[in-house]
Structure formats: structure tokens, C-alpha cells
Amino acid sequence: MLITGSAGLVGSEAARYFAGKGYDIIGIDNDMRAVFFGPDASTKWNLTRLSRELGSRYEHHDVDIRNVEAIEDIFKAHARHLRAIIHTAAQPSHDWAARDVQTDFTVNANGTLNLLELTRKHCPQTPFIFTSTNKVYGDTPNSLPLVEQEKRWEIDESHAYYDGIDETMSIDQTKHSLFGASKVAADILTQEYGRYFDMPTVSFRGGCLTGPGHTGTQLHGFLSYLMKCAVAGQPYTVFGYKGKQVRDNIHSYDLVRMFEQFIESPRRGEAYNAGGGRHSNCSLLEAVEMCEELTGNRMRLIHTDENRVGDHIWYISSLRKFMSHYPRWRCTYTVPDILAEMYEANKDRWIN
């Protein structure tokens, strides 16, 4: 397996999972997360742990996905033996993107294009998996008829999207954020390579992707950063919507199992919404309560009326399309499960 962003949340989960299935892992990661968000967001700790756990099954390349020549050398060395390409490397924050649009776009769009083109050139029938985002829909979800409840925004049970937003939602005439725009470009490129060149490609449009391997920061990694603040006694800033904004959260393990289903039975140019759905979702206020219960600490919240640009008030993914194509898959983790595992895995590191 070739995995980009292999020291990040989803990349490291995929590396461990598929190494456990007997695959050797070719990992590509140059710790750009530390460049984006500072040294506290570095993934070096996760790379060290990954290398120690997987040993000879893991081969690491400290390479930027924008470096075509270096990436092509890796393809030339391994293309004949690749079972799948899992592309998780990205600039992941819509706040950060506005600070450096060129870097955001070249990493997310051009980097993806490099990988697609090298796949077409060297191993066109190898399944190509791209981790996209629900930000491809921009702020269109905010136009839904939402109802304010005590601790969350919600949608009426009679609404077509009550069980989750599906892939028929338009990505046009909406404010995506610049991050969303760069991911739209990569998402459409991935679909187009599948349809135009008859390659097995897929875009997974993730909601909140999370798990104990997440290096959460204020600008990215909602649950991880929230739990870190709860454990360390740091203040947490709530941006708009009274803290009642709702997200579905999918554990990286469940997402990687979606990847596995696609690899076993690939399709051409697909796109799937990927999140916790109705099985695993919460509002920010509900997540705060869960963190306080797990840690025994009262959280210090700073409320601001200004929401993040293009941010969603309510987003729950519909998983119907994916499950109709891959009926064996089920989401196994809930938000309380995720937070409990996150707490146990990281409390000592965060306290220190």
C-alpha cells in the first residue's frame, strides 16, 4: 500500500490496519502539519510510534507531494506491486487556507493531480482513494430549515436530509472557503480520472474524521483539540452558533474499513459522503459535557459570536449510497466511544 500523509490521523490508521492484514506500507509524509499549525501540531510523535510498531513493514519517505520527480521515483520503485494508493496528505484547515492560498491550492489540488497522473502513468488499474471533505458542499447545508434546541441545532424528522446529507446536494453557488475550493478541485480531478481514463478512483467526502491518532489544533481537529483542552485545563474558543453546531464524527478505523471495501471491489470515479451519520454525531456543547465527564475537569469556554467563514451549522452525512454499494460495512464507533479512547490514549502526553 502506498499511503500519503502516513503520519497523520487517517494515514497512520490505514498503515496500521493494512500492515495488520499482511501488507507492506510505503509511507509519504513530510510533517507539513507542523508548518501549517506550529510545532505542537507536529506528527513526529505519531511517525515514531508507527515506525516502532510496524518495523520492517513500514518504509518512510520524507517527501512533499508537490515534488513530482521525487514522488515518481517512489512510483517507479513500487508501482508493479501496489495493491492500492491511499491519498490523505492535505492542508486541512479552511481558516489557514486564506492566509496562504497558493500553498493551500498547490498542496491540495496540484499534489492530488501529481498522484493521479503518476498512477495513470505507472499503475492505472490500482485503486486510488482520495480523502475529500464535506466542505465541497460549501455553506449550502446552512440553508436547511434548522430548528434550535436546548443544546443543538436539528432538522425536522420529516425532512429528506434528516438521516443525513447525501451526494445529490449541489456544490455550486455556495461559499466553500478557499480550502473547500482546493478540495473541490482535487475531488473532481479524482472523479474525472476515473471516468475519463477508466481508472478505479474514489473521493470520500469526510465529515469530522477523528481518533486517538489525531494531532488536534484550534484550526483543525475538533474532538481531539477539545479533549486536549479538557485534559490540560486550557481554554477552548467556541466560534459562533452558540456552541450548538452539530457534526457527525467518524473514527479513522471505520473510515479505513470503508477504504478496504472499495479496494476489494473498486468502482470508477465514485464519490461517497463519509461520516458517523446518525450513528455518531454531537453538538459542540454535547461534546463539552462528555469531555468534562471523562476528565472530571470543568472546561473553560470562550464564546465568540463570529463563526468561521463557510462553517456548517448542522452537518450529518448520509451513508446510504456507500452502504448500498458495500452492504457489509457498518459504523462501529460512537462519539462517546471515540472520546473515551482518545482520552485513554493521550492523557499522559497531553498532561506533560
Tab-separated table of C-alpha atoms in Angstrom:
chain	number	residue	atom	x	y	z
A	1	MET	CA	0.000	0.000	0.000
A	2	LEU	CA	1.202	3.493	-0.810
A	3	ILE	CA	-0.140	5.995	1.729
A	4	THR	CA	0.378	9.754	1.644
A	5	GLY	CA	0.062	11.652	4.905
A	6	SER	CA	1.076	8.407	6.583
A	7	ALA	CA	1.922	10.037	9.934
A	8	GLY	CA	-1.423	11.808	10.139
A	9	LEU	CA	-4.686	10.603	11.602
A	10	VAL	CA	-6.169	8.634	8.697
A	11	GLY	CA	-2.837	7.760	7.069
A	12	SER	CA	-1.425	6.170	10.210
A	13	GLU	CA	-4.682	4.326	10.888
A	14	ALA	CA	-4.590	2.948	7.334
A	15	ALA	CA	-0.924	1.985	7.707
A	16	ARG	CA	-1.562	0.041	10.893
A	17	TYR	CA	-4.721	-1.575	9.598
A	18	PHE	CA	-3.309	-2.816	6.318
A	19	ALA	CA	0.036	-3.821	7.822
A	20	GLY	CA	-2.052	-5.975	10.145
A	21	LYS	CA	-3.572	-7.548	7.030
A	22	GLY	CA	-0.108	-8.501	5.790
A	23	TYR	CA	0.703	-5.570	3.503
A	24	ASP	CA	3.952	-3.651	3.387
A	25	ILE	CA	3.399	0.098	3.676
A	26	ILE	CA	5.136	2.792	1.627
A	27	GLY	CA	4.552	5.965	3.636
A	28	ILE	CA	4.940	9.525	2.352
A	29	ASP	CA	4.820	12.347	4.917
A	30	ASN	CA	6.961	15.471	5.393
A	31	ASP	CA	5.221	16.771	8.543
A	32	MET	CA	3.635	19.776	6.822
A	33	ARG	CA	1.125	19.845	9.674
A	34	ALA	CA	3.840	21.457	11.827
A	35	VAL	CA	4.355	24.059	9.088
A	36	PHE	CA	0.623	24.787	8.930
A	37	PHE	CA	-0.169	24.865	12.659
A	38	GLY	CA	3.119	25.112	14.561
A	39	PRO	CA	5.352	22.649	16.457
A	40	ASP	CA	2.564	21.498	18.797
A	41	ALA	CA	0.796	20.071	15.732
A	42	SER	CA	3.791	18.075	14.525
A	43	THR	CA	3.074	14.447	13.665
A	44	LYS	CA	6.615	13.276	14.504
A	45	TRP	CA	5.358	11.561	17.656
A	46	ASN	CA	2.949	9.515	15.559
A	47	LEU	CA	5.593	8.672	12.957
A	48	THR	CA	7.941	7.470	15.693
A	49	ARG	CA	5.240	5.249	17.140
A	50	LEU	CA	4.202	3.991	13.714
A	51	SER	CA	7.769	3.086	12.717
A	52	ARG	CA	8.314	1.311	16.023
A	53	GLU	CA	5.077	-0.674	15.771
A	54	LEU	CA	5.354	-1.715	12.115
A	55	GLY	CA	9.124	-2.179	11.879
A	56	SER	CA	10.234	-3.578	8.542
A	57	ARG	CA	6.674	-3.481	7.196
A	58	TYR	CA	6.906	0.315	7.020
A	59	GLU	CA	9.129	2.273	4.610
A	60	HIS	CA	9.062	6.035	5.159
A	61	HIS	CA	9.703	8.818	2.627
A	62	ASP	CA	10.051	12.401	3.880
A	63	VAL	CA	8.834	13.877	0.590
A	64	ASP	CA	6.467	16.690	-0.413
A	65	ILE	CA	3.662	15.532	-2.727
A	66	ARG	CA	4.307	18.633	-4.862
A	67	ASN	CA	7.779	17.258	-5.712
A	68	VAL	CA	6.859	15.331	-8.859
A	69	GLU	CA	10.343	13.934	-9.525
A	70	ALA	CA	10.753	12.520	-6.012
A	71	ILE	CA	7.230	11.060	-5.974
A	72	GLU	CA	7.769	9.483	-9.382
A	73	ASP	CA	10.904	7.755	-8.104
A	74	ILE	CA	8.755	6.101	-5.443
A	75	PHE	CA	6.196	5.035	-8.052
A	76	LYS	CA	8.896	3.608	-10.308
A	77	ALA	CA	10.247	1.530	-7.436
A	78	HIS	CA	6.906	0.144	-6.222
A	79	ALA	CA	4.167	0.536	-8.855
A	80	ARG	CA	4.244	-3.100	-10.008
A	81	HIS	CA	3.414	-4.326	-6.513
A	82	LEU	CA	0.918	-1.724	-5.311
A	83	ARG	CA	-2.443	-3.014	-4.095
A	84	ALA	CA	-3.845	0.489	-3.536
A	85	ILE	CA	-2.952	4.161	-3.224
A	86	ILE	CA	-4.486	5.963	-0.251
A	87	HIS	CA	-4.070	9.720	-0.506
A	88	THR	CA	-4.653	11.507	2.817
A	89	ALA	CA	-1.982	14.244	2.696
A	90	ALA	CA	-3.526	17.719	2.693
A	91	GLN	CA	-3.708	21.242	4.049
A	92	PRO	CA	-6.863	20.597	6.121
A	93	SER	CA	-7.997	23.939	7.558
A	94	HIS	CA	-10.366	26.412	5.925
A	95	ASP	CA	-9.114	29.150	8.289
A	96	TRP	CA	-5.470	28.571	7.377
A	97	ALA	CA	-6.129	28.453	3.621
A	98	ALA	CA	-6.992	32.154	3.484
A	99	ARG	CA	-3.561	33.004	4.921
A	100	ASP	CA	-1.632	31.324	2.117
A	101	VAL	CA	-3.874	30.498	-0.814
A	102	GLN	CA	-1.038	29.384	-3.081
A	103	THR	CA	0.265	26.794	-0.644
A	104	ASP	CA	-3.220	25.529	0.152
A	105	PHE	CA	-4.084	25.052	-3.511
A	106	THR	CA	-0.770	23.553	-4.601
A	107	VAL	CA	-0.824	21.009	-1.768
A	108	ASN	CA	-4.480	20.027	-2.083
A	109	ALA	CA	-5.124	20.339	-5.826
A	110	ASN	CA	-1.748	20.103	-7.548
A	111	GLY	CA	-0.485	17.465	-5.129
A	112	THR	CA	-3.518	15.307	-5.874
A	113	LEU	CA	-3.080	15.859	-9.606
A	114	ASN	CA	0.550	14.710	-9.350
A	115	LEU	CA	-0.509	11.472	-7.672
A	116	LEU	CA	-3.340	10.805	-10.102
A	117	GLU	CA	-1.148	11.369	-13.126
A	118	LEU	CA	1.633	9.143	-11.781
A	119	THR	CA	-0.944	6.458	-11.017
A	120	ARG	CA	-2.248	6.704	-14.594
A	121	LYS	CA	1.297	6.511	-15.924
A	122	HIS	CA	2.619	3.657	-13.804
A	123	CYS	CA	-0.317	1.618	-12.399
A	124	PRO	CA	-3.641	2.748	-13.860
A	125	GLN	CA	-5.668	-0.176	-12.521
A	126	THR	CA	-4.546	0.278	-8.920
A	127	PRO	CA	-7.413	1.576	-6.746
A	128	PHE	CA	-6.884	5.262	-5.925
A	129	ILE	CA	-8.553	6.603	-2.764
A	130	PHE	CA	-8.764	10.321	-2.082
A	131	THR	CA	-9.852	11.740	1.284
A	132	SER	CA	-12.024	14.675	0.287
A	133	THR	CA	-14.231	16.757	2.596
A	134	ASN	CA	-17.825	17.788	3.165
A	135	LYS	CA	-16.620	21.362	2.534
A	136	VAL	CA	-17.105	20.610	-1.177
A	137	TYR	CA	-20.768	21.449	-0.476
A	138	GLY	CA	-19.768	24.864	0.832
A	139	ASP	CA	-22.251	26.502	3.176
A	140	THR	CA	-25.306	25.151	1.333
A	141	PRO	CA	-26.192	22.981	4.380
A	142	ASN	CA	-26.794	26.222	6.295
A	143	SER	CA	-29.819	26.920	4.092
A	144	LEU	CA	-31.629	23.873	5.501
A	145	PRO	CA	-34.661	24.597	7.731
A	146	LEU	CA	-32.895	24.065	11.055
A	147	VAL	CA	-34.585	24.198	14.438
A	148	GLU	CA	-32.778	25.472	17.539
A	149	GLN	CA	-32.971	23.105	20.503
A	150	GLU	CA	-31.541	23.410	24.012
A	151	LYS	CA	-28.107	22.017	23.156
A	152	ARG	CA	-28.065	21.604	19.380
A	153	TRP	CA	-29.399	22.656	16.015
A	154	GLU	CA	-31.513	19.969	14.411
A	155	ILE	CA	-33.615	19.288	11.339
A	156	ASP	CA	-37.182	18.041	11.324
A	157	GLU	CA	-37.605	14.281	11.095
A	158	SER	CA	-39.833	14.710	8.038
A	159	HIS	CA	-37.070	16.387	6.023
A	160	ALA	CA	-35.346	14.397	3.250
A	161	TYR	CA	-31.953	15.048	4.840
A	162	TYR	CA	-32.905	14.042	8.385
A	163	ASP	CA	-30.912	10.817	8.038
A	164	GLY	CA	-28.022	12.805	6.599
A	165	ILE	CA	-26.943	14.936	3.660
A	166	ASP	CA	-26.371	12.836	0.555
A	167	GLU	CA	-24.276	13.239	-2.580
A	168	THR	CA	-27.093	14.914	-4.525
A	169	MET	CA	-26.538	18.201	-2.684
A	170	SER	CA	-25.195	20.794	-5.141
A	171	ILE	CA	-21.622	22.022	-4.834
A	172	ASP	CA	-22.440	25.165	-6.894
A	173	GLN	CA	-23.488	28.724	-5.919
A	174	THR	CA	-22.124	28.455	-2.393
A	175	LYS	CA	-19.278	29.755	-0.230
A	176	HIS	CA	-16.817	26.892	0.067
A	177	SER	CA	-13.924	28.643	1.830
A	178	LEU	CA	-10.668	28.626	-0.133
A	179	PHE	CA	-9.799	25.290	1.450
A	180	GLY	CA	-13.102	23.912	0.186
A	181	ALA	CA	-12.336	25.200	-3.299
A	182	SER	CA	-8.944	23.469	-3.420
A	183	LYS	CA	-10.515	20.237	-2.209
A	184	VAL	CA	-13.318	20.550	-4.779
A	185	ALA	CA	-10.640	20.716	-7.472
A	186	ALA	CA	-8.970	17.573	-6.151
A	187	ASP	CA	-12.310	15.804	-5.653
A	188	ILE	CA	-13.420	16.485	-9.234
A	189	LEU	CA	-9.994	15.539	-10.618
A	190	THR	CA	-10.201	12.201	-8.818
A	191	GLN	CA	-13.647	11.527	-10.239
A	192	GLU	CA	-12.594	12.655	-13.713
A	193	TYR	CA	-9.538	10.392	-13.854
A	194	GLY	CA	-11.869	7.522	-13.025
A	195	ARG	CA	-14.447	8.405	-15.651
A	196	TYR	CA	-12.193	9.753	-18.403
A	197	PHE	CA	-9.327	7.264	-18.100
A	198	ASP	CA	-11.400	4.329	-16.775
A	199	MET	CA	-9.434	4.145	-13.535
A	200	PRO	CA	-10.699	2.822	-10.168
A	201	THR	CA	-10.869	6.089	-8.216
A	202	VAL	CA	-12.984	7.369	-5.348
A	203	SER	CA	-13.451	10.551	-3.313
A	204	PHE	CA	-14.558	10.065	0.288
A	205	ARG	CA	-16.178	13.324	1.426
A	206	GLY	CA	-15.419	13.196	5.103
A	207	GLY	CA	-17.296	14.866	7.910
A	208	CYS	CA	-15.241	15.117	11.098
A	209	LEU	CA	-12.582	12.420	10.843
A	210	THR	CA	-11.168	11.640	14.251
A	211	GLY	CA	-9.497	9.161	16.562
A	212	PRO	CA	-6.649	8.832	19.098
A	213	GLY	CA	-4.004	9.394	16.390
A	214	HIS	CA	-5.243	12.933	15.691
A	215	THR	CA	-2.909	15.842	16.462
A	216	GLY	CA	-5.684	18.344	17.056
A	217	THR	CA	-5.168	22.122	16.988
A	218	GLN	CA	-7.523	25.077	17.241
A	219	LEU	CA	-7.746	25.340	13.445
A	220	HIS	CA	-8.270	21.645	12.761
A	221	GLY	CA	-9.227	18.535	14.702
A	222	PHE	CA	-12.405	19.405	16.618
A	223	LEU	CA	-12.787	16.466	19.033
A	224	SER	CA	-9.069	15.901	19.561
A	225	TYR	CA	-8.360	19.542	20.377
A	226	LEU	CA	-11.441	19.761	22.594
A	227	MET	CA	-10.337	16.740	24.618
A	228	LYS	CA	-6.779	18.066	24.798
A	229	CYS	CA	-8.076	21.351	26.268
A	230	ALA	CA	-10.222	19.430	28.762
A	231	VAL	CA	-7.293	17.301	29.935
A	232	ALA	CA	-4.737	20.125	30.067
A	233	GLY	CA	-7.083	22.722	31.543
A	234	GLN	CA	-6.686	25.049	28.567
A	235	PRO	CA	-9.473	27.418	27.440
A	236	TYR	CA	-11.461	26.460	24.341
A	237	THR	CA	-12.913	29.069	21.974
A	238	VAL	CA	-16.412	28.475	20.612
A	239	PHE	CA	-16.829	30.167	17.231
A	240	GLY	CA	-20.454	31.182	16.684
A	241	TYR	CA	-23.787	29.327	16.599
A	242	LYS	CA	-23.967	29.346	20.451
A	243	GLY	CA	-21.918	26.139	20.525
A	244	LYS	CA	-24.938	24.250	19.219
A	245	GLN	CA	-23.362	23.411	15.848
A	246	VAL	CA	-23.652	19.701	15.030
A	247	ARG	CA	-21.101	17.407	13.386
A	248	ASP	CA	-21.053	13.719	12.699
A	249	ASN	CA	-17.777	12.131	13.742
A	250	ILE	CA	-16.294	9.003	12.202
A	251	HIS	CA	-13.422	7.129	13.800
A	252	SER	CA	-10.466	6.729	11.442
A	253	TYR	CA	-10.752	2.950	11.914
A	254	ASP	CA	-14.273	2.935	10.466
A	255	LEU	CA	-13.166	5.158	7.591
A	256	VAL	CA	-10.256	2.852	6.751
A	257	ARG	CA	-12.681	-0.057	6.691
A	258	MET	CA	-14.638	1.890	4.049
A	259	PHE	CA	-11.383	2.121	2.087
A	260	GLU	CA	-10.949	-1.634	2.403
A	261	GLN	CA	-14.399	-2.290	0.966
A	262	PHE	CA	-13.614	-0.109	-2.050
A	263	ILE	CA	-10.225	-1.755	-2.609
A	264	GLU	CA	-11.822	-5.200	-2.610
A	265	SER	CA	-14.495	-4.151	-5.123
A	266	PRO	CA	-13.453	-0.885	-6.803
A	267	ARG	CA	-15.639	1.328	-8.974
A	268	ARG	CA	-14.843	4.104	-11.476
A	269	GLY	CA	-14.938	7.781	-10.487
A	270	GLU	CA	-17.094	7.404	-7.384
A	271	ALA	CA	-17.838	9.903	-4.628
A	272	TYR	CA	-19.211	9.000	-1.204
A	273	ASN	CA	-20.112	11.024	1.849
A	274	ALA	CA	-18.251	9.549	4.802
A	275	GLY	CA	-19.082	10.374	8.404
A	276	GLY	CA	-20.594	8.990	11.544
A	277	GLY	CA	-24.112	9.677	10.278
A	278	ARG	CA	-26.968	9.371	12.734
A	279	HIS	CA	-24.956	6.661	14.499
A	280	SER	CA	-22.220	9.022	15.692
A	281	ASN	CA	-22.809	12.775	15.963
A	282	CYS	CA	-22.910	15.550	18.541
A	283	SER	CA	-23.103	19.279	19.033
A	284	LEU	CA	-20.146	21.170	20.454
A	285	LEU	CA	-21.976	21.677	23.757
A	286	GLU	CA	-22.763	17.970	23.956
A	287	ALA	CA	-19.112	17.122	23.268
A	288	VAL	CA	-18.012	19.511	26.030
A	289	GLU	CA	-20.251	17.709	28.509
A	290	MET	CA	-18.797	14.339	27.505
A	291	CYS	CA	-15.213	15.643	27.864
A	292	GLU	CA	-15.979	17.055	31.303
A	293	GLU	CA	-17.476	13.750	32.429
A	294	LEU	CA	-14.486	11.738	31.187
A	295	THR	CA	-11.808	14.017	32.632
A	296	GLY	CA	-13.560	15.246	35.759
A	297	ASN	CA	-12.499	18.772	34.773
A	298	ARG	CA	-14.745	21.761	34.220
A	299	MET	CA	-13.898	23.272	30.836
A	300	ARG	CA	-13.211	26.980	30.322
A	301	LEU	CA	-15.145	28.118	27.255
A	302	ILE	CA	-14.679	31.414	25.456
A	303	HIS	CA	-17.703	32.251	23.294
A	304	THR	CA	-17.474	34.487	20.250
A	305	ASP	CA	-20.449	35.420	18.083
A	306	GLU	CA	-18.388	35.266	14.880
A	307	ASN	CA	-18.477	31.898	13.179
A	308	ARG	CA	-15.758	30.571	10.902
A	309	VAL	CA	-16.164	31.507	7.233
A	310	GLY	CA	-18.154	28.847	5.380
A	311	ASP	CA	-18.619	26.798	8.546
A	312	HIS	CA	-21.594	24.468	8.884
A	313	ILE	CA	-24.314	24.916	11.478
A	314	TRP	CA	-25.500	21.320	11.104
A	315	TYR	CA	-23.881	18.544	9.121
A	316	ILE	CA	-24.661	14.846	9.339
A	317	SER	CA	-23.587	12.564	6.497
A	318	SER	CA	-25.908	10.182	4.723
A	319	LEU	CA	-24.199	6.817	4.308
A	320	ARG	CA	-26.968	5.293	2.214
A	321	LYS	CA	-25.131	5.399	-1.108
A	322	PHE	CA	-21.965	3.788	0.218
A	323	MET	CA	-23.866	1.130	2.132
A	324	SER	CA	-25.989	0.317	-0.906
A	325	HIS	CA	-22.767	-0.412	-2.826
A	326	TYR	CA	-20.967	-2.064	0.113
A	327	PRO	CA	-23.648	-3.532	2.403
A	328	ARG	CA	-21.149	-5.420	4.594
A	329	TRP	CA	-19.795	-2.185	6.105
A	330	ARG	CA	-21.129	-0.774	9.375
A	331	CYS	CA	-20.043	2.169	11.526
A	332	THR	CA	-18.821	0.729	14.840
A	333	TYR	CA	-17.762	3.738	16.956
A	334	THR	CA	-19.987	6.367	18.570
A	335	VAL	CA	-18.850	9.782	19.818
A	336	PRO	CA	-18.594	8.601	23.474
A	337	ASP	CA	-16.506	5.618	22.309
A	338	ILE	CA	-14.186	7.914	20.334
A	339	LEU	CA	-13.708	10.383	23.187
A	340	ALA	CA	-13.042	7.641	25.736
A	341	GLU	CA	-10.399	6.035	23.531
A	342	MET	CA	-8.869	9.432	22.743
A	343	TYR	CA	-8.638	10.245	26.443
A	344	GLU	CA	-7.017	6.965	27.459
A	345	ALA	CA	-4.501	7.020	24.589
A	346	ASN	CA	-3.322	10.604	25.054
A	347	LYS	CA	-3.954	11.836	28.599
A	348	ASP	CA	-0.394	11.270	29.786
A	349	ARG	CA	1.100	13.001	26.734
A	350	TRP	CA	-1.264	15.973	26.987
A	351	ILE	CA	-0.753	16.474	30.734
A	352	ASN	CA	3.004	16.534	30.238
